[in-house]
């Protein structure tokens, strides 16, 4: 997909949805920018698709947004809605698929965007809560610190939070800090980097911003009944910050209801 728009917030105002097999509720719902790992650029003065952000599953490559996450279906509807006030001049896309493949036993791709403009004190940010049978394959996370205090009480101090994944009643993953979950260290001390399944797309220490991705494709996290992925903001959920994320996972349909995008959260 590629987009030409005068709206400087088109990466956040365009929303992509995917419906599988005739379901009334979407299995994929996210701003286009966030889905393709570009949510941190949604508020740039003049965003474009000129930059690059490489990961194997999906990203941006010099003008084109791409996704190679498999999307099994028997019937499919994919739509893009413009929730902004300005028209989009051009939206081009290519969808490739295989015919004659039995997908009846395959899990369906799900992706959900969430945002908390100001996370709740004492409570972790929730990346995903889902019920059913499937496996978790990754997340794109963008955080903007809101506190002027020095770390760890403010700034990038939210990175002290220990990413936690629970499935079917047990803790199946817990990192020693947010940047450790993204396979980096010391508050992403080396700055942005891109690897096939994990990377840091953006870091601005003065603004207290980071954007990172992690895909569990070599190491998927299965669940039989339910899964919850949480991200504390600081060691004790005490650091003020604006969090947004896209969780990616597969599960058998029909899926239970999950968080739906609200237009007021896009602002």
mmCIF file of C-alpha atoms in Angstrom:
data_model
loop_
_atom_site.group_PDB
_atom_site.id
_atom_site.type_symbol
_atom_site.label_atom_id
_atom_site.label_comp_id
_atom_site.label_asym_id
_atom_site.label_seq_id
_atom_site.Cartn_x
_atom_site.Cartn_y
_atom_site.Cartn_z
ATOM 1 C CA UNK A 1 0.000 0.000 0.000
ATOM 2 C CA UNK A 2 1.079 3.561 -0.626
ATOM 3 C CA UNK A 3 -0.742 6.801 0.167
ATOM 4 C CA UNK A 4 -0.626 10.393 -1.073
ATOM 5 C CA UNK A 5 -2.414 12.856 1.185
ATOM 6 C CA UNK A 6 -2.235 16.510 2.176
ATOM 7 C CA UNK A 7 -3.482 15.644 5.663
ATOM 8 C CA UNK A 8 -0.371 15.742 7.869
ATOM 9 C CA UNK A 9 -1.990 13.152 10.159
ATOM 10 C CA UNK A 10 -3.010 10.623 7.516
ATOM 11 C CA UNK A 11 -0.909 7.883 9.126
ATOM 12 C CA UNK A 12 -3.213 8.048 12.149
ATOM 13 C CA UNK A 13 -6.477 9.149 10.481
ATOM 14 C CA UNK A 14 -6.614 6.286 7.968
ATOM 15 C CA UNK A 15 -7.916 3.121 9.625
ATOM 16 C CA UNK A 16 -7.507 -0.361 8.160
ATOM 17 C CA UNK A 17 -9.922 -3.182 9.031
ATOM 18 C CA UNK A 18 -10.071 -6.828 7.969
ATOM 19 C CA UNK A 19 -13.076 -9.124 8.352
ATOM 20 C CA UNK A 20 -12.667 -12.858 7.884
ATOM 21 C CA UNK A 21 -15.286 -15.401 6.821
ATOM 22 C CA UNK A 22 -18.337 -13.170 7.050
ATOM 23 C CA UNK A 23 -17.884 -12.006 10.643
ATOM 24 C CA UNK A 24 -19.621 -8.783 11.654
ATOM 25 C CA UNK A 25 -16.738 -7.574 13.858
ATOM 26 C CA UNK A 26 -13.256 -6.939 12.412
ATOM 27 C CA UNK A 27 -10.320 -9.157 13.334
ATOM 28 C CA UNK A 28 -7.898 -6.401 12.331
ATOM 29 C CA UNK A 29 -8.490 -2.763 13.284
ATOM 30 C CA UNK A 30 -5.717 -0.198 13.452
ATOM 31 C CA UNK A 31 -4.587 3.155 12.099
ATOM 32 C CA UNK A 32 -2.628 2.467 8.933
ATOM 33 C CA UNK A 33 0.549 4.033 10.310
ATOM 34 C CA UNK A 34 0.555 1.989 13.503
ATOM 35 C CA UNK A 35 -0.264 -1.275 11.716
ATOM 36 C CA UNK A 36 2.788 -0.804 9.474
ATOM 37 C CA UNK A 37 5.056 0.286 12.396
ATOM 38 C CA UNK A 38 4.779 4.022 11.698
ATOM 39 C CA UNK A 39 2.610 5.273 14.569
ATOM 40 C CA UNK A 40 5.452 7.344 16.006
ATOM 41 C CA UNK A 41 5.463 9.444 12.818
ATOM 42 C CA UNK A 42 1.751 10.252 12.951
ATOM 43 C CA UNK A 43 2.337 13.690 14.464
ATOM 44 C CA UNK A 44 5.236 14.850 12.311
ATOM 45 C CA UNK A 45 4.758 18.266 10.709
ATOM 46 C CA UNK A 46 4.973 16.838 7.196
ATOM 47 C CA UNK A 47 4.937 13.033 7.286
ATOM 48 C CA UNK A 48 5.735 11.129 4.134
ATOM 49 C CA UNK A 49 6.470 7.572 3.141
ATOM 50 C CA UNK A 50 10.028 8.406 2.155
ATOM 51 C CA UNK A 51 11.718 6.820 5.179
ATOM 52 C CA UNK A 52 12.338 3.118 5.637
ATOM 53 C CA UNK A 53 11.654 0.777 8.540
ATOM 54 C CA UNK A 54 12.601 -2.803 7.857
ATOM 55 C CA UNK A 55 11.351 -5.930 9.539
ATOM 56 C CA UNK A 56 10.580 -9.219 7.825
ATOM 57 C CA UNK A 57 6.854 -9.349 8.673
ATOM 58 C CA UNK A 58 5.856 -5.763 7.844
ATOM 59 C CA UNK A 59 7.079 -2.187 7.621
ATOM 60 C CA UNK A 60 7.931 0.674 5.277
ATOM 61 C CA UNK A 61 10.360 0.612 2.363
ATOM 62 C CA UNK A 62 10.890 3.903 0.523
ATOM 63 C CA UNK A 63 7.308 4.850 -0.195
ATOM 64 C CA UNK A 64 5.603 1.475 0.196
ATOM 65 C CA UNK A 65 3.911 -0.061 3.235
ATOM 66 C CA UNK A 66 4.164 -3.862 3.185
ATOM 67 C CA UNK A 67 2.859 -6.812 5.207
ATOM 68 C CA UNK A 68 3.863 -10.464 4.815
ATOM 69 C CA UNK A 69 2.048 -11.844 7.851
ATOM 70 C CA UNK A 70 -0.077 -14.742 6.533
ATOM 71 C CA UNK A 71 -3.799 -13.977 6.540
ATOM 72 C CA UNK A 72 -5.751 -17.233 6.048
ATOM 73 C CA UNK A 73 -9.394 -16.856 5.076
ATOM 74 C CA UNK A 74 -12.275 -18.507 3.285
ATOM 75 C CA UNK A 75 -13.923 -15.142 2.656
ATOM 76 C CA UNK A 76 -12.336 -11.760 3.307
ATOM 77 C CA UNK A 77 -13.185 -8.078 3.342
ATOM 78 C CA UNK A 78 -10.430 -5.489 3.828
ATOM 79 C CA UNK A 79 -11.340 -1.827 4.064
ATOM 80 C CA UNK A 80 -9.621 1.499 4.710
ATOM 81 C CA UNK A 81 -11.626 4.356 6.232
ATOM 82 C CA UNK A 82 -10.569 7.981 6.310
ATOM 83 C CA UNK A 83 -11.516 9.468 9.696
ATOM 84 C CA UNK A 84 -9.743 12.740 8.955
ATOM 85 C CA UNK A 85 -11.317 15.962 7.721
ATOM 86 C CA UNK A 86 -9.279 16.123 4.490
ATOM 87 C CA UNK A 87 -9.532 13.972 1.384
ATOM 88 C CA UNK A 88 -6.863 11.426 0.509
ATOM 89 C CA UNK A 89 -5.564 12.112 -2.990
ATOM 90 C CA UNK A 90 -4.403 8.579 -3.778
ATOM 91 C CA UNK A 91 -4.418 5.183 -2.096
ATOM 92 C CA UNK A 92 -2.817 2.339 -4.022
ATOM 93 C CA UNK A 93 -2.686 -1.277 -2.907
ATOM 94 C CA UNK A 94 -1.856 -4.783 -4.019
ATOM 95 C CA UNK A 95 -3.282 -7.863 -2.276
ATOM 96 C CA UNK A 96 -1.779 -11.204 -3.215
ATOM 97 C CA UNK A 97 -3.365 -14.535 -2.319
ATOM 98 C CA UNK A 98 -3.291 -18.238 -3.128
ATOM 99 C CA UNK A 99 -6.360 -20.020 -4.495
ATOM 100 C CA UNK A 100 -7.317 -23.609 -3.730
ATOM 101 C CA UNK A 101 -5.713 -23.777 -0.268
ATOM 102 C CA UNK A 102 -7.619 -25.427 2.582
ATOM 103 C CA UNK A 103 -7.547 -22.868 5.410
ATOM 104 C CA UNK A 104 -10.223 -24.490 7.586
ATOM 105 C CA UNK A 105 -7.769 -25.567 10.292
ATOM 106 C CA UNK A 106 -5.718 -22.368 10.326
ATOM 107 C CA UNK A 107 -5.942 -19.561 12.877
ATOM 108 C CA UNK A 108 -6.929 -16.144 11.568
ATOM 109 C CA UNK A 109 -4.714 -13.082 11.862
ATOM 110 C CA UNK A 110 -5.814 -10.551 14.458
ATOM 111 C CA UNK A 111 -4.367 -7.113 15.137
ATOM 112 C CA UNK A 112 -5.738 -4.563 17.568
ATOM 113 C CA UNK A 113 -4.644 -0.992 18.245
ATOM 114 C CA UNK A 114 -4.970 0.566 21.683
ATOM 115 C CA UNK A 115 -4.027 3.905 23.163
ATOM 116 C CA UNK A 116 -4.021 5.452 26.604
ATOM 117 C CA UNK A 117 -3.118 9.111 26.326
ATOM 118 C CA UNK A 118 -2.286 9.122 30.016
ATOM 119 C CA UNK A 119 -1.717 5.735 31.608
ATOM 120 C CA UNK A 120 -3.370 5.040 34.959
ATOM 121 C CA UNK A 121 -1.182 5.286 38.066
ATOM 122 C CA UNK A 122 -0.693 1.894 39.694
ATOM 123 C CA UNK A 123 -2.023 -0.062 36.703
ATOM 124 C CA UNK A 124 -0.007 -1.463 33.769
ATOM 125 C CA UNK A 125 -0.811 -0.599 30.197
ATOM 126 C CA UNK A 126 -2.700 -3.451 28.523
ATOM 127 C CA UNK A 127 -1.380 -4.422 25.092
ATOM 128 C CA UNK A 128 -3.731 -7.372 24.622
ATOM 129 C CA UNK A 129 -6.492 -9.336 26.301
ATOM 130 C CA UNK A 130 -7.926 -12.131 24.176
ATOM 131 C CA UNK A 131 -9.893 -15.314 24.743
ATOM 132 C CA UNK A 132 -9.806 -18.446 22.617
ATOM 133 C CA UNK A 133 -7.088 -20.686 21.201
ATOM 134 C CA UNK A 134 -4.147 -19.334 19.276
ATOM 135 C CA UNK A 135 -0.684 -17.833 19.545
ATOM 136 C CA UNK A 136 0.774 -14.387 20.073
ATOM 137 C CA UNK A 137 3.185 -13.151 17.403
ATOM 138 C CA UNK A 138 4.187 -9.637 18.316
ATOM 139 C CA UNK A 139 3.711 -5.969 19.077
ATOM 140 C CA UNK A 140 4.498 -2.471 17.859
ATOM 141 C CA UNK A 141 4.791 -0.072 20.803
ATOM 142 C CA UNK A 142 5.074 3.719 20.844
ATOM 143 C CA UNK A 143 5.503 5.590 24.122
ATOM 144 C CA UNK A 144 5.808 9.305 24.843
ATOM 145 C CA UNK A 145 6.771 10.281 28.371
ATOM 146 C CA UNK A 146 4.725 13.066 29.961
ATOM 147 C CA UNK A 147 6.774 13.765 33.083
ATOM 148 C CA UNK A 148 9.508 16.410 33.235
ATOM 149 C CA UNK A 149 11.162 14.627 36.147
ATOM 150 C CA UNK A 150 14.530 12.958 35.614
ATOM 151 C CA UNK A 151 14.580 9.162 35.128
ATOM 152 C CA UNK A 152 13.538 6.844 36.598
ATOM 153 C CA UNK A 153 10.648 8.969 37.918
ATOM 154 C CA UNK A 154 10.145 10.658 34.525
ATOM 155 C CA UNK A 155 11.662 10.957 31.062
ATOM 156 C CA UNK A 156 12.399 7.475 29.725
ATOM 157 C CA UNK A 157 11.847 6.027 33.203
ATOM 158 C CA UNK A 158 8.778 4.207 31.905
ATOM 159 C CA UNK A 159 11.264 1.735 30.413
ATOM 160 C CA UNK A 160 11.778 0.322 33.915
ATOM 161 C CA UNK A 161 8.466 -1.502 33.417
ATOM 162 C CA UNK A 162 8.784 -5.286 33.033
ATOM 163 C CA UNK A 163 6.862 -6.640 30.033
ATOM 164 C CA UNK A 164 4.637 -9.527 31.155
ATOM 165 C CA UNK A 165 2.768 -12.208 29.185
ATOM 166 C CA UNK A 166 0.260 -14.471 30.925
ATOM 167 C CA UNK A 167 -1.501 -17.358 29.216
ATOM 168 C CA UNK A 168 -3.973 -19.892 30.607
ATOM 169 C CA UNK A 169 -3.254 -19.006 34.215
ATOM 170 C CA UNK A 170 0.537 -18.810 34.237
ATOM 171 C CA UNK A 171 3.250 -16.283 33.505
ATOM 172 C CA UNK A 172 4.911 -17.430 30.276
ATOM 173 C CA UNK A 173 7.227 -14.453 29.721
ATOM 174 C CA UNK A 174 8.553 -11.611 31.841
ATOM 175 C CA UNK A 175 11.415 -9.322 30.861
ATOM 176 C CA UNK A 176 13.608 -7.345 33.229
ATOM 177 C CA UNK A 177 12.668 -4.054 31.550
ATOM 178 C CA UNK A 178 10.843 -2.751 28.509
ATOM 179 C CA UNK A 179 13.955 -2.373 26.352
ATOM 180 C CA UNK A 180 15.062 -5.892 27.341
ATOM 181 C CA UNK A 181 11.851 -7.310 25.898
ATOM 182 C CA UNK A 182 12.807 -5.660 22.614
ATOM 183 C CA UNK A 183 16.242 -7.334 22.907
ATOM 184 C CA UNK A 184 18.120 -4.147 23.694
ATOM 185 C CA UNK A 185 19.467 -2.711 26.949
ATOM 186 C CA UNK A 186 20.210 0.297 29.112
ATOM 187 C CA UNK A 187 17.307 2.414 27.830
ATOM 188 C CA UNK A 188 18.168 1.542 24.206
ATOM 189 C CA UNK A 189 21.637 3.012 24.723
ATOM 190 C CA UNK A 190 22.781 2.305 21.149
ATOM 191 C CA UNK A 191 19.872 4.135 19.530
ATOM 192 C CA UNK A 192 17.658 2.948 16.654
ATOM 193 C CA UNK A 193 18.380 -0.372 14.934
ATOM 194 C CA UNK A 194 16.516 -2.803 12.689
ATOM 195 C CA UNK A 195 16.658 -6.600 12.841
ATOM 196 C CA UNK A 196 14.348 -9.123 11.135
ATOM 197 C CA UNK A 197 12.073 -9.638 14.143
ATOM 198 C CA UNK A 198 12.925 -6.836 16.581
ATOM 199 C CA UNK A 199 14.047 -3.254 16.392
ATOM 200 C CA UNK A 200 13.956 0.295 17.692
ATOM 201 C CA UNK A 201 12.467 2.614 15.095
ATOM 202 C CA UNK A 202 12.625 5.869 16.995
ATOM 203 C CA UNK A 203 14.234 7.322 20.110
ATOM 204 C CA UNK A 204 14.163 10.931 21.232
ATOM 205 C CA UNK A 205 15.534 11.212 24.735
ATOM 206 C CA UNK A 206 14.763 14.918 25.055
ATOM 207 C CA UNK A 207 11.110 14.342 24.113
ATOM 208 C CA UNK A 208 10.960 11.084 26.081
ATOM 209 C CA UNK A 209 9.851 9.027 23.070
ATOM 210 C CA UNK A 210 10.550 5.497 21.860
ATOM 211 C CA UNK A 211 8.970 3.243 19.237
ATOM 212 C CA UNK A 212 9.922 -0.423 18.929
ATOM 213 C CA UNK A 213 8.733 -3.749 17.508
ATOM 214 C CA UNK A 214 9.125 -7.384 18.529
ATOM 215 C CA UNK A 215 7.785 -10.365 16.569
ATOM 216 C CA UNK A 216 7.572 -13.836 18.102
ATOM 217 C CA UNK A 217 7.820 -15.670 14.810
ATOM 218 C CA UNK A 218 10.787 -17.893 15.794
ATOM 219 C CA UNK A 219 9.287 -18.180 19.311
ATOM 220 C CA UNK A 220 5.453 -17.924 19.163
ATOM 221 C CA UNK A 221 3.608 -17.852 22.482
ATOM 222 C CA UNK A 222 0.639 -20.274 22.393
ATOM 223 C CA UNK A 223 -2.528 -20.071 24.453
ATOM 224 C CA UNK A 224 -5.418 -22.517 24.787
ATOM 225 C CA UNK A 225 -8.042 -20.388 26.548
ATOM 226 C CA UNK A 226 -6.804 -16.838 27.082
ATOM 227 C CA UNK A 227 -3.814 -14.515 26.933
ATOM 228 C CA UNK A 228 -2.953 -11.158 28.494
ATOM 229 C CA UNK A 229 0.027 -8.965 27.576
ATOM 230 C CA UNK A 230 0.750 -6.008 29.852
ATOM 231 C CA UNK A 231 3.387 -3.308 29.876
ATOM 232 C CA UNK A 232 4.059 -1.523 33.178
ATOM 233 C CA UNK A 233 5.086 2.135 32.948
ATOM 234 C CA UNK A 234 7.962 2.216 35.394
ATOM 235 C CA UNK A 235 8.821 -0.283 38.106
ATOM 236 C CA UNK A 236 5.624 0.505 40.014
ATOM 237 C CA UNK A 237 3.426 1.919 37.212
ATOM 238 C CA UNK A 238 4.248 5.388 38.453
ATOM 239 C CA UNK A 239 5.715 7.132 35.375
ATOM 240 C CA UNK A 240 3.331 9.369 33.425
ATOM 241 C CA UNK A 241 3.243 8.546 29.714
ATOM 242 C CA UNK A 242 1.160 8.289 26.552
ATOM 243 C CA UNK A 243 1.104 4.663 25.306
ATOM 244 C CA UNK A 244 -0.170 3.215 22.030
ATOM 245 C CA UNK A 245 0.355 -0.224 20.526
ATOM 246 C CA UNK A 246 -0.684 -2.792 17.953
ATOM 247 C CA UNK A 247 -0.815 -6.415 19.115
ATOM 248 C CA UNK A 248 -0.584 -9.136 16.453
ATOM 249 C CA UNK A 249 -1.804 -12.679 17.065
ATOM 250 C CA UNK A 250 -3.538 -15.666 15.485
ATOM 251 C CA UNK A 251 -6.521 -17.496 16.880
ATOM 252 C CA UNK A 252 -9.394 -19.730 15.873
ATOM 253 C CA UNK A 253 -12.627 -17.968 14.988
ATOM 254 C CA UNK A 254 -15.067 -16.859 16.136
ATOM 255 C CA UNK A 255 -13.180 -14.519 18.443
ATOM 256 C CA UNK A 256 -14.508 -12.945 21.609
ATOM 257 C CA UNK A 257 -14.989 -9.201 21.518
ATOM 258 C CA UNK A 258 -11.873 -7.118 22.128
ATOM 259 C CA UNK A 259 -10.957 -3.439 22.344
ATOM 260 C CA UNK A 260 -12.422 -1.363 19.502
ATOM 261 C CA UNK A 261 -10.810 1.746 18.070
ATOM 262 C CA UNK A 262 -12.380 5.058 19.112
ATOM 263 C CA UNK A 263 -12.021 8.134 16.914
ATOM 264 C CA UNK A 264 -11.234 10.345 19.909
ATOM 265 C CA UNK A 265 -8.153 8.228 20.672
ATOM 266 C CA UNK A 266 -6.612 9.109 17.316
ATOM 267 C CA UNK A 267 -6.108 12.761 18.239
#
